[in-house]
Short mmCIF file of C-alpha atoms and ligand atoms in Angstrom, two decimals:
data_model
loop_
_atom_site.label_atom_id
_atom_site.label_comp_id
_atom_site.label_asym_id
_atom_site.label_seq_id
_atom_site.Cartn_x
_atom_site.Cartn_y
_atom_site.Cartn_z
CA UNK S 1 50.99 29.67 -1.96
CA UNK S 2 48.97 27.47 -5.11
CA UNK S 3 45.55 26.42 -5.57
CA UNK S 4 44.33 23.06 -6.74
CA UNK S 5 41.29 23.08 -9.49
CA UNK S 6 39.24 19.55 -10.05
CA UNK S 7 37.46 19.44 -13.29
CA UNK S 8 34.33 17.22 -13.12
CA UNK S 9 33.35 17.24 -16.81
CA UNK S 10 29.68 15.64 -16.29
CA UNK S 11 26.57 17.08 -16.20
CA UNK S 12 22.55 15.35 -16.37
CA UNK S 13 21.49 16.98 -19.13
CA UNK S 14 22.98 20.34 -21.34
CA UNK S 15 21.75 23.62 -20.68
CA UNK S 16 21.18 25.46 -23.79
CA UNK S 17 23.27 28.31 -23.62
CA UNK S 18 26.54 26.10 -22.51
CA UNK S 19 29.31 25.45 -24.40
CA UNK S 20 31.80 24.44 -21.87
CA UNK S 21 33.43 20.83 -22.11
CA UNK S 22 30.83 18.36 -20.47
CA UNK S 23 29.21 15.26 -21.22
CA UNK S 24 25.94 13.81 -20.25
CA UNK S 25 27.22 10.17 -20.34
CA UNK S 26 27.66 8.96 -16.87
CA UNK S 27 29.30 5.64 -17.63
CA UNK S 28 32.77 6.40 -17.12
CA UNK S 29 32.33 9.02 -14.16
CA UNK S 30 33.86 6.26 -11.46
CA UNK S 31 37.15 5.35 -13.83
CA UNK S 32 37.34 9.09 -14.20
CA UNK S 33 37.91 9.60 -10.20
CA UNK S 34 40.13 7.12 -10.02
CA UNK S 35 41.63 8.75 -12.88
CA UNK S 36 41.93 12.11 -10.78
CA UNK S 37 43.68 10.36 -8.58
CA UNK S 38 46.65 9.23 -10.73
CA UNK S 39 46.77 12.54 -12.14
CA UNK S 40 46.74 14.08 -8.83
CA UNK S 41 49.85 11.77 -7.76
CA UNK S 42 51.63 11.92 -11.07
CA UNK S 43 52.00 15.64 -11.00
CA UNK S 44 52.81 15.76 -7.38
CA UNK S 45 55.89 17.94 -8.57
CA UNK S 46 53.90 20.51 -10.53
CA UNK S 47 53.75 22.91 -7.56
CA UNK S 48 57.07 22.70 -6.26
CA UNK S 49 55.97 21.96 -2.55
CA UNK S 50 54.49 25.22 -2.42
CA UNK S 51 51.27 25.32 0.49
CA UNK S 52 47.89 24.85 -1.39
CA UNK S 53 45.71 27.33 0.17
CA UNK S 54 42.88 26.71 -1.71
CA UNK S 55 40.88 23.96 -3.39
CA UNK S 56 37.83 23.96 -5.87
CA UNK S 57 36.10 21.22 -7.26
CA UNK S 58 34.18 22.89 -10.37
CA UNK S 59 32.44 21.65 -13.76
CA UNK S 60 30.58 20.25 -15.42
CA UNK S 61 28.60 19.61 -11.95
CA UNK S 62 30.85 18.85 -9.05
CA UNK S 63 27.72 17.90 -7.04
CA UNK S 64 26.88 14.41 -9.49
CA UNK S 65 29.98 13.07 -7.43
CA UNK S 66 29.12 10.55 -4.79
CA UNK S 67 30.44 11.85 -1.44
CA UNK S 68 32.56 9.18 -1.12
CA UNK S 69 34.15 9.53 -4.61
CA UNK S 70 34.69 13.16 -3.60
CA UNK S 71 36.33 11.80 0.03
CA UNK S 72 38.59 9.58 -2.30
CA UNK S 73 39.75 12.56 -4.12
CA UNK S 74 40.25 15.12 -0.84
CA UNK S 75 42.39 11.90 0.90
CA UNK S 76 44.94 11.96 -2.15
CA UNK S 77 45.19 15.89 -1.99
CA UNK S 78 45.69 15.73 1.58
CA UNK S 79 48.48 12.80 1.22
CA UNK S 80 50.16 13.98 -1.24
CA UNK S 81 50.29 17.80 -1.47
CA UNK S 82 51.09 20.29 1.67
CA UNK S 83 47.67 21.40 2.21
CA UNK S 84 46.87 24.60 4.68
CA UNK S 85 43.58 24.91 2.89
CA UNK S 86 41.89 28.42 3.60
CA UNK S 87 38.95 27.55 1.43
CA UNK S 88 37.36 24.44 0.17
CA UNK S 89 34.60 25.07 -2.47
CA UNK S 90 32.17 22.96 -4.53
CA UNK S 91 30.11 24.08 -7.35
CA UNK S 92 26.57 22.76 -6.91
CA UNK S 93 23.44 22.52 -8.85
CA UNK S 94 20.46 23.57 -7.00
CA UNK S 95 18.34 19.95 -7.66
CA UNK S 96 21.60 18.00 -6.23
CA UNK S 97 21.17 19.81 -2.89
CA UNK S 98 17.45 19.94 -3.23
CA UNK S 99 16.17 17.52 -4.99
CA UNK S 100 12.41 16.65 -5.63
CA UNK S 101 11.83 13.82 -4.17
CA UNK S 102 14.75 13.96 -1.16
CA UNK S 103 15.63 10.41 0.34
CA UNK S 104 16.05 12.09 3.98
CA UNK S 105 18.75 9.50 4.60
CA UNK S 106 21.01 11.45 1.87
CA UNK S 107 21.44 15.24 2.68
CA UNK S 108 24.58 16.38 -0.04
CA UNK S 109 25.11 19.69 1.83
CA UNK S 110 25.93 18.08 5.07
CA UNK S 111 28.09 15.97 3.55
CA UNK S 112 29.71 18.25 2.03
CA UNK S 113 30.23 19.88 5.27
CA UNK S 114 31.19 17.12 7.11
CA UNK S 115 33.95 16.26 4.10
CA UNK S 116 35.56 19.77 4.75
CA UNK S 117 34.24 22.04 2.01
CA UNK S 118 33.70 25.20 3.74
CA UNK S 119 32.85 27.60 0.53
CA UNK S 120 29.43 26.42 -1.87
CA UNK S 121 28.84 28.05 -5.05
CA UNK S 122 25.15 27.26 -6.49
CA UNK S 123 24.43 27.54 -10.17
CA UNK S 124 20.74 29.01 -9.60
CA UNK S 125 21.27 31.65 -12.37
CA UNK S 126 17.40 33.08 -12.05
CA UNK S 127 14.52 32.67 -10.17
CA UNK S 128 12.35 32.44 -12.78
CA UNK S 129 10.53 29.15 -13.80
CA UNK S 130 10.24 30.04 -16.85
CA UNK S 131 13.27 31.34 -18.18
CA UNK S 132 14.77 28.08 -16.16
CA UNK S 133 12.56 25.20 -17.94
CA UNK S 134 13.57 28.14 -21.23
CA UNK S 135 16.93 27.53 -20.45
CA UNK S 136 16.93 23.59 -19.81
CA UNK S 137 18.12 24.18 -16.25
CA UNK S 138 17.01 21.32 -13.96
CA UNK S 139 15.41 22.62 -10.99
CA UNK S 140 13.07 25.58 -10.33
CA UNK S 141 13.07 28.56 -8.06
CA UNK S 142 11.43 26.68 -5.03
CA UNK S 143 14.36 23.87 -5.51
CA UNK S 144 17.41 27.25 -6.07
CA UNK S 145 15.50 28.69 -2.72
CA UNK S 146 15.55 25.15 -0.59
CA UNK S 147 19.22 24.27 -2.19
CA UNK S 148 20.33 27.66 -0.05
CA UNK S 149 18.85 26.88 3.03
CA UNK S 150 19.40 22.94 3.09
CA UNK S 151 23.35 24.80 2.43
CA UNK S 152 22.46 27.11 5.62
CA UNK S 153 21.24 24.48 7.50
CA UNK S 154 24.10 22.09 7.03
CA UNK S 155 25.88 24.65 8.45
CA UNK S 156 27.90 26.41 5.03
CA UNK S 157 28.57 29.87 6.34
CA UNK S 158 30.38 31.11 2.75
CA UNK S 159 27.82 30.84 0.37
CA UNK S 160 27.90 32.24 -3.35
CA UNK S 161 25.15 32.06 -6.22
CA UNK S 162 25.63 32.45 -10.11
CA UNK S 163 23.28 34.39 -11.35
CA UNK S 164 22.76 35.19 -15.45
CA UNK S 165 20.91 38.78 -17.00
CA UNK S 166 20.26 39.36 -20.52
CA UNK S 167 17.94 36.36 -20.58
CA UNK S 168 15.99 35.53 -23.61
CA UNK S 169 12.53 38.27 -23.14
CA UNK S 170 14.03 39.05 -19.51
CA UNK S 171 12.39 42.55 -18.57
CA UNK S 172 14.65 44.85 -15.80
CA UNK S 173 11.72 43.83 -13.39
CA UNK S 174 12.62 40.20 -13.81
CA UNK S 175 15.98 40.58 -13.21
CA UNK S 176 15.34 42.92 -10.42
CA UNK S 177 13.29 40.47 -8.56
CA UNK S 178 15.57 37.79 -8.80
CA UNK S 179 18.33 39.92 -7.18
CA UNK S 180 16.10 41.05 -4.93
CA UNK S 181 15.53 37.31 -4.11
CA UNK S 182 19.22 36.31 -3.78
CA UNK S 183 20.33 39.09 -1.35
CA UNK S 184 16.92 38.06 0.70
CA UNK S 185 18.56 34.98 1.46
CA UNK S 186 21.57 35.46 3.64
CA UNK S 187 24.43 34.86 0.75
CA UNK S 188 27.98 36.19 1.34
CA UNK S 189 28.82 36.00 -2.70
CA UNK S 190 27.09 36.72 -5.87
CA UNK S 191 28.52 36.08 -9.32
CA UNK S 192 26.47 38.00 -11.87
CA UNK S 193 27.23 37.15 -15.46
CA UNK S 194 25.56 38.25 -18.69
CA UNK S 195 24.19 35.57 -21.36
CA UNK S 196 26.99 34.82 -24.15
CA UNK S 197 25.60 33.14 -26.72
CA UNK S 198 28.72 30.80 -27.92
CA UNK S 199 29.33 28.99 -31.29
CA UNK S 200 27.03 25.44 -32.10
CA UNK S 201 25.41 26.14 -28.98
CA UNK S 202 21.48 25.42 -29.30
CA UNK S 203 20.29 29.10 -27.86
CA UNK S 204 22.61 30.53 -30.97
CA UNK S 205 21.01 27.79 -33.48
CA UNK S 206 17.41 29.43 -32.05
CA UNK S 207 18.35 33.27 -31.60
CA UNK S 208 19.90 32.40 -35.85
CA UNK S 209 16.82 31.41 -36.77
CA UNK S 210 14.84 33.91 -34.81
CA UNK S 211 12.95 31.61 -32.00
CA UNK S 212 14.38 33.67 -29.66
CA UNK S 213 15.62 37.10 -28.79
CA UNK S 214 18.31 38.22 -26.23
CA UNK S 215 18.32 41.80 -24.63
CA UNK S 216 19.78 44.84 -26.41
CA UNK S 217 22.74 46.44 -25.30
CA UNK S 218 20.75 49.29 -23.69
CA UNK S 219 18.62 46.50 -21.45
CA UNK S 220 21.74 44.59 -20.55
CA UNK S 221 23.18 48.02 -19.39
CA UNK S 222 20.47 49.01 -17.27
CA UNK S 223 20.38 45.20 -15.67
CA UNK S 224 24.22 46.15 -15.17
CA UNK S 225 23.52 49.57 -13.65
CA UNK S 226 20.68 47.64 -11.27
CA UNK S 227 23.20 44.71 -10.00
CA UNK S 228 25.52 47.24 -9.46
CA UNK S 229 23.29 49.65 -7.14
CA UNK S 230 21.75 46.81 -5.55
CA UNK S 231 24.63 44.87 -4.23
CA UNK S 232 26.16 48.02 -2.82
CA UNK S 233 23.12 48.89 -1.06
CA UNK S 234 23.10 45.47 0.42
CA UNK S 235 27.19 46.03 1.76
CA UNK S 236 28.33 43.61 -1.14
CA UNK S 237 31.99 44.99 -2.61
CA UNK S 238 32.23 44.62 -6.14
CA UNK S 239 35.75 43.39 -6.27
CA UNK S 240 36.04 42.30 -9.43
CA UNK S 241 33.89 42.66 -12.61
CA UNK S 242 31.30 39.75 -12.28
CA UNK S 243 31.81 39.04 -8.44
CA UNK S 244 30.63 40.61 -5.60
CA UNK S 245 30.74 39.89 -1.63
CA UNK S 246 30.29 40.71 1.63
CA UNK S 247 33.67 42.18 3.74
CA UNK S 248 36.20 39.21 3.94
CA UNK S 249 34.07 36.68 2.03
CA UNK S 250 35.62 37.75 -1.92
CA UNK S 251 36.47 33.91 -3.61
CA UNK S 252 40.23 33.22 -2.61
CA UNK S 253 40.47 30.78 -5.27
CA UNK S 254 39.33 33.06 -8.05
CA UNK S 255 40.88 35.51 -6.72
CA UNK S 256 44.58 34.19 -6.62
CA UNK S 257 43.82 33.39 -10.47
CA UNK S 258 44.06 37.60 -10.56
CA UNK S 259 47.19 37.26 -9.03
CA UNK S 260 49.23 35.01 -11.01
CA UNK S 261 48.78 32.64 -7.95
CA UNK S 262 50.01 29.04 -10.03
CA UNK S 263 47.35 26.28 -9.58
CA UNK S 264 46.91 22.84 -10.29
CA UNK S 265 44.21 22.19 -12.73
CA UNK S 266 43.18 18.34 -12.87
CA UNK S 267 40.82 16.54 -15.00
CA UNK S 268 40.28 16.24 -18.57
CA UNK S 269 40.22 19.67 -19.90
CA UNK S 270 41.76 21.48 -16.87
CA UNK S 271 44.27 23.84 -17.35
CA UNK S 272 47.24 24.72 -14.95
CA UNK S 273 49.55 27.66 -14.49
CA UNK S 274 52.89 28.02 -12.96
CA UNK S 275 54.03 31.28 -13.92
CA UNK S 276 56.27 30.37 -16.89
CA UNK S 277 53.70 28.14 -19.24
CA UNK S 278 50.12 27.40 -19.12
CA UNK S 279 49.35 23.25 -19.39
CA UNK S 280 46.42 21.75 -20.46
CA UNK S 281 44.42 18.51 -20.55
CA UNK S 282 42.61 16.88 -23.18
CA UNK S 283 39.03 17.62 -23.28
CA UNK S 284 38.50 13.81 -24.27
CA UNK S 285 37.10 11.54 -21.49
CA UNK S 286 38.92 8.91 -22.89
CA UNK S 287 42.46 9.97 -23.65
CA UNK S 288 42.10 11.53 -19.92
CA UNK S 289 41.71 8.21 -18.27
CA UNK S 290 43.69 6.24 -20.77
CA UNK S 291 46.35 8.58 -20.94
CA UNK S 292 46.11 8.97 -16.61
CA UNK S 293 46.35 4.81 -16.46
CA UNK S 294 49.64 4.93 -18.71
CA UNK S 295 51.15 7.74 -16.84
CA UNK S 296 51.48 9.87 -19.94
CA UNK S 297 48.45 12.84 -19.94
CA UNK S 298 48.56 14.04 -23.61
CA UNK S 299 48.61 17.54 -22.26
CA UNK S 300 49.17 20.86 -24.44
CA UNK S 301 51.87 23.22 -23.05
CA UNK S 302 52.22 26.76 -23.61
CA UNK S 303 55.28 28.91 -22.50
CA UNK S 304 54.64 32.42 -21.43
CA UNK S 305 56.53 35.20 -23.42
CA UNK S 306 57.13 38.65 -21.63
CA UNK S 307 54.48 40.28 -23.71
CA UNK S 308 51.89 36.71 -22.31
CA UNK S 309 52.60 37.51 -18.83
CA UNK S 310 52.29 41.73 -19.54
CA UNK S 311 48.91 41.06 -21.05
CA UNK S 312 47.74 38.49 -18.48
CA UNK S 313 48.79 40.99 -15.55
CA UNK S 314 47.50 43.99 -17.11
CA UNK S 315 43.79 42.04 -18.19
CA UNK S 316 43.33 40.47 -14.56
CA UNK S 317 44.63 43.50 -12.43
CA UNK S 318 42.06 45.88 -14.64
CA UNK S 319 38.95 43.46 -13.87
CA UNK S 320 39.90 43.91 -9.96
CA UNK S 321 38.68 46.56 -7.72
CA UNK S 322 42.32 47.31 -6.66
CA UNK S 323 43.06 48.21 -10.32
CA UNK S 324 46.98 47.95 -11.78
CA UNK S 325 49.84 49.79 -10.07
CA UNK S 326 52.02 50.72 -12.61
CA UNK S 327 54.97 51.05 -10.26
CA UNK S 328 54.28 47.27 -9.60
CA UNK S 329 53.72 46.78 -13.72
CA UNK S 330 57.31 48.61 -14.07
CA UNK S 331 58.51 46.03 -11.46
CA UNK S 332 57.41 43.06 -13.08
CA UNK S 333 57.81 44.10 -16.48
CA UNK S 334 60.12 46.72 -16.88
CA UNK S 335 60.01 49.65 -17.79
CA UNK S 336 59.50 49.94 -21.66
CA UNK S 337 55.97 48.23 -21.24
CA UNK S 338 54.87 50.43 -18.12
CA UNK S 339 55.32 53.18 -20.31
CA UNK S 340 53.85 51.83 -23.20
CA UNK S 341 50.71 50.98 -20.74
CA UNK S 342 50.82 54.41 -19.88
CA UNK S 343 50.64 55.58 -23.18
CA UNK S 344 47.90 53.20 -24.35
CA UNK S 345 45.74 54.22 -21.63
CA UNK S 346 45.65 57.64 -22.22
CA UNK S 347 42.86 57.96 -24.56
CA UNK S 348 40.60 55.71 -21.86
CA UNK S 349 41.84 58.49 -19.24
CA UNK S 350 40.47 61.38 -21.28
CA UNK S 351 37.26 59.77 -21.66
CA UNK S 352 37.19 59.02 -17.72
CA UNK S 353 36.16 55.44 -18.62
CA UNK S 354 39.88 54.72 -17.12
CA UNK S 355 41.09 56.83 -14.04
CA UNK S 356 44.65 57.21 -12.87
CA UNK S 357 45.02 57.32 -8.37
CA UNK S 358 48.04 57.01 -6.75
CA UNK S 359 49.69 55.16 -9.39
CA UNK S 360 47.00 52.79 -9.57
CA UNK S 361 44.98 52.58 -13.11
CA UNK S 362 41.20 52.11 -12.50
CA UNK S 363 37.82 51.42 -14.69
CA UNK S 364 35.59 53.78 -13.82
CA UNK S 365 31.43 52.66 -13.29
CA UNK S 366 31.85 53.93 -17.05
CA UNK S 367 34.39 51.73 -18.14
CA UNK S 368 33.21 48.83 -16.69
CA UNK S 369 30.62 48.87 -19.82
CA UNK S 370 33.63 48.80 -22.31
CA UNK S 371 36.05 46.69 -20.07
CA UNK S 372 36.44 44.07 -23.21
CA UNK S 373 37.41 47.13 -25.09
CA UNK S 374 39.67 49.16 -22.73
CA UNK S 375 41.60 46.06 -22.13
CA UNK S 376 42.42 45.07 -26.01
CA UNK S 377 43.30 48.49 -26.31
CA UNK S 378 45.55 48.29 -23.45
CA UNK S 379 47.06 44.85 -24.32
CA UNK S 380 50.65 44.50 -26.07
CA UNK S 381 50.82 42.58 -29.98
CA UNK S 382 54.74 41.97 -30.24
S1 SF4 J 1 25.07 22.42 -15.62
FE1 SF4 J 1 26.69 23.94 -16.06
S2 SF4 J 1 28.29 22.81 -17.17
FE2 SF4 J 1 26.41 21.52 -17.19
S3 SF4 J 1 25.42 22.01 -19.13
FE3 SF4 J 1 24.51 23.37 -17.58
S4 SF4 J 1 25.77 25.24 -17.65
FE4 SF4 J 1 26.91 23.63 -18.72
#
C-alpha cells in the first residue's frame, strides 16, 4: 500500500500569512506538467510495485491546473504505477470553483468529478470578508459558500474545508460563526488550524511592527475548546489533532502519512518517504524542470536512523486519536526505547495531560493544548 503526492507550486497571488514554496509566475506552469510527467516515469521504481491507494494533488493551488493538464498527469499515474485508488483528492481554492464571473461552459468541480477525483479539500479558512480581503485571500464568503455547493452539485460526496482561528482581531463569536457556517453545509471533513506566523512572511513584518495583533494564548484556547465541542456535537471524530470527520470519511492520504505508509511526493519541492530515507525535490522551478528534462532531479536524501524512525512513530501516533501502543513501539523499536518512552512520559501521566489505556499512550483534551511540548519531551536526542 503507497500514496502518490503532486506538488503544484503556483498560486494567483500570496496570502499573507504563507510561507510555503509557491510562486505567482504562471509562465512555466505547462513545462512544469510535462515536467511531472517525467518525474512521475523516472521514479517508476520508487515504490517497489506496491498498490497506490491513494492520490493527492496539493499546493500551491491544485485547482490553477487546466483539467486537461490534470487528465495528462492522472493518464501517466494510471500507466505507469499499479493504481487501486481508494481516494482521489484535489486541494481547491474557493474562487477556482466559484468564480465571479463563471463562464457556464467551464464548471471545475464537475470536471473534477468526471476526471475521477472523488475527495475535495477547499481552502475557505473563514467566512469572514474581512479577515479574508485582511488576509489577501481571493474570494469571499458568498464565493467559499457557492465553491461547496457547485462541489455538491457536481456530485463530490467527500468534502473537507480548511479552516484558520487565531485571526488577526478574530473575537470567539467570529470564529464561532464561521464553524457554525461550515458544519451548516453538509461537509464530511474539517481541518482546523491555528495562524502561525512564519519567518519573512508579510503578517510577521506587520504583527513586528505592530499593524496588527494575533490572539493571546487564552483566546486561541477557548477557539480550541469551541472547535472541539462543536464538531463533536455535530458527530465529527476528532481523529487527529487538526482534522476532524464524519464516521468513515477521516483523509486516507493524510492519514497513511501517520502510519509510515511510503508515498511518492512529485514536483519541485515534494518530499517522499519509503521507510528507510526521506527524498526531496528542489524548491526551484527551474532546476525541477531542467533537472526532470535531463533525467537527473537534484534531489536531497536523508536516511532514517533508529532514533528518526522512533521519533517519527512516536510524534505521528501521539497526534492520532488511536494514540501509541507501546507493545507495538517495543515491536518496532525494541525494547530499550519503549522503555525509555515509558519513562519520558511519566511526568505527562502525572499531570493527566498524557493517559496510559490498555497499553495505548493518549493526550488527554488537556494535553492536546501542550501537544508541541509533550511530544519534544517524549522524543529521543542520540
Ligand atoms: S493559496 Fe495557499 S499556497 Fe497559495 S499563497 Fe495562499 S496559502 Fe499559500
Amino acid at each position: 500500500m503507497a500514496g502518490i503526492y503532486i506538488h503544484i507550486p503556483f498560486c494567483k497571488s500570496r496570502c499573507i500569512y504563507c510561507n510555503f514554496f509557491s510562486t505567482t509566475s504562471l509562465s512555466m506552469l505547462g513545462d512544469y506538467v510535462e515536467a511531472l510527467c517525467l518525474e512521475l516515469r523516472q521514479r517508476s521504481n520508487y515504490l517497489g510495485g506496491e498498490p497506490v491507494e491513494t492520490i493527492y494533488f496539493g499546493g500551491g493551488t491544485p485547482s490553477l491546473l487546466q483539467p486537461s493538464q490534470l487528465s495528462r498527469i492522472l493518464s501517466c499515474i494510471y500507466n505507469i504505477y499499479n493504481v487501486r485508488a481508494k481516494e482521489i483528492t484535489i486541494e481547491c481554492n474557493p474562487d477556482d470553483l466559484a468564480p465571479h464571473s463563471a463562464d457556464p461552459s467551464h464548471d471545475l468541480a464537475t470536471e473534477l468529478h468526471r476526471l475521477g477525483f472523488n475527495r475535495i479539500s477547499i481552502g475557505i479558512q473563514t467566512f469572514n470578508d474581512s479577515l479574508l480581503s485582511l488576509l489577501h485571500r481571493r474570494h469571499n464568503s458568498a464565493q467559499a459558500i457557492q465553491a461547496v455547493q457547485n462541489a455538491q452539485n457536481a456530485g463530490f460526496d467527500n468534502i473537507s474545508i480548511d479552516l484558520m482561528f487565531g485571526l488577526p482581531g478574530q473575537t470567539l463569536a467570529d470564529l464561532r460563526s464561521d464553524v457554525n457556517q461550515a458544519l451548516s453545509l453538509g461537509i464530511q471533513h474539517l481541518s482546523v488550524y491555528s495562524l502561525q506566523c512564519e519567518e519573512g512572511t508579510p503578517l510577521t513584518q506587520m504583527l513586528d511592527s505592530g499593524t496588527l495583533d494575533v490572539a493571546d494564548d487564552e483566546l486561541s484556547r477557548s477557539m480550541y475548546e469551541h472547535i472541539l465541542d462543536a464538531t463533536r456535537q455535530a458527530g465529527f471524530a476528532h481523529y487527529e489533532i487538526s482534522n476532524f470527520a464524519l464516521p468513515g470519511r477521516e483523509s486516507i492520504h493524510n492519514s497513511n502519512y501517520w502510519h509510515s505508509v511510503p508515498y511518492l511526493g512529485v514536483g519541485a519541492g515534494a518530499h517522499s518517504y519509503n521507510l528507510h530515507s526521506r527524498q526531496s525535490n528542489p524548491e526551484s522551478l527551474t532546476d525541477y524542470i531542467e533537472g526532470a528534462k535531463q533525467n537527473c532531479i537534484p534531489f536531497d536524501i536523508e536516511q532514517l536512523t533508529p532514533s528518526d524512525l522512533y521519533n517519527e512513530y512516536v510524534f505521528t501516533a501521539l497526534r492520532t486519536c488511536n494514540g501509541l501502543n507501546i507493545r507495538e513501539l517495543e515491536r518496532l523499536h525494541g525494547t530499550p526505547m519503549h522503555d525509555y518512552c515509558l519513562r519520558m512520559a511519566q511526568k505527562h501521566i502525572r499531570l493527566h495531560t498524557l493517559e496510559l489505556h490498555d497499553d495505548t499512550l493518549r493526550l488527554t483534551r488537556e494535553g492536546l493544548f501542550i501537544s508541541n511540548d509533550i511530544m519534544s519531551d517524549l522524543m529521543y536526542i542520540s
